[in-house]
Amino acid sequence: MADMPEAVCPALAIAGEFTIFTASTLKEQILQTIRQAEMTEVEIDLSNVTEIDSAGLQLMILAKIEALGRGKNIHFTRHSDPVLDLIDLCDLAGFFGDPVLIRSKN
């Protein structure tokens, strides 16, 4: 019998701005979520992010590194359009390794 992957724990959903103006609060929430996750797979839902800047992107990178350091995997899911635009602009889809929808360019 093949090993079944551990279920992903939907741990946190970020809504609204994911910018320098919310970075301090969100940093603590994200790090606390990673520390308190009982499963090794942690999910952060980005579907309701309305704006993201380099501070938000830095927090995503920090979360990925922090999770790996604790032996956990973090998955960013349901990326909103602003998140996809920034990840695409910075060519970081491979770094995060999360499945994302490929959008057509009009």
Steps between C-alpha positions, in 0.01 A plus 500: 500500500641835399547766761225755486607864515415676821187710477563869454382713787330818375659712764469863399320717249633843421251762384539859387838667479815291525730800498748694708204650687383158622833316500569523873166353602498237227859396576402404854187318380689305237788403730258402778304287254816318394616449861162370616422277202479141616530362148805532281294644215379857559270685262456875465207614286572813296168520313388821668824696477408824327845657489853371553838672485861397557441488878227240450721306264782508755261358761409217265871422456559526876208263563640246254846512661360493856281199419786309340717574804233338718468196275168615355377585151299813440261522209357826376168425335223673305726789399310818418584692180723756679700215658535320168610822330777560755621139502508508120678838493770371737514158332460322835241235410774237496631609840162460665416183307128536552259420219360819349256564222662613178314798371471605140649834410250726327 
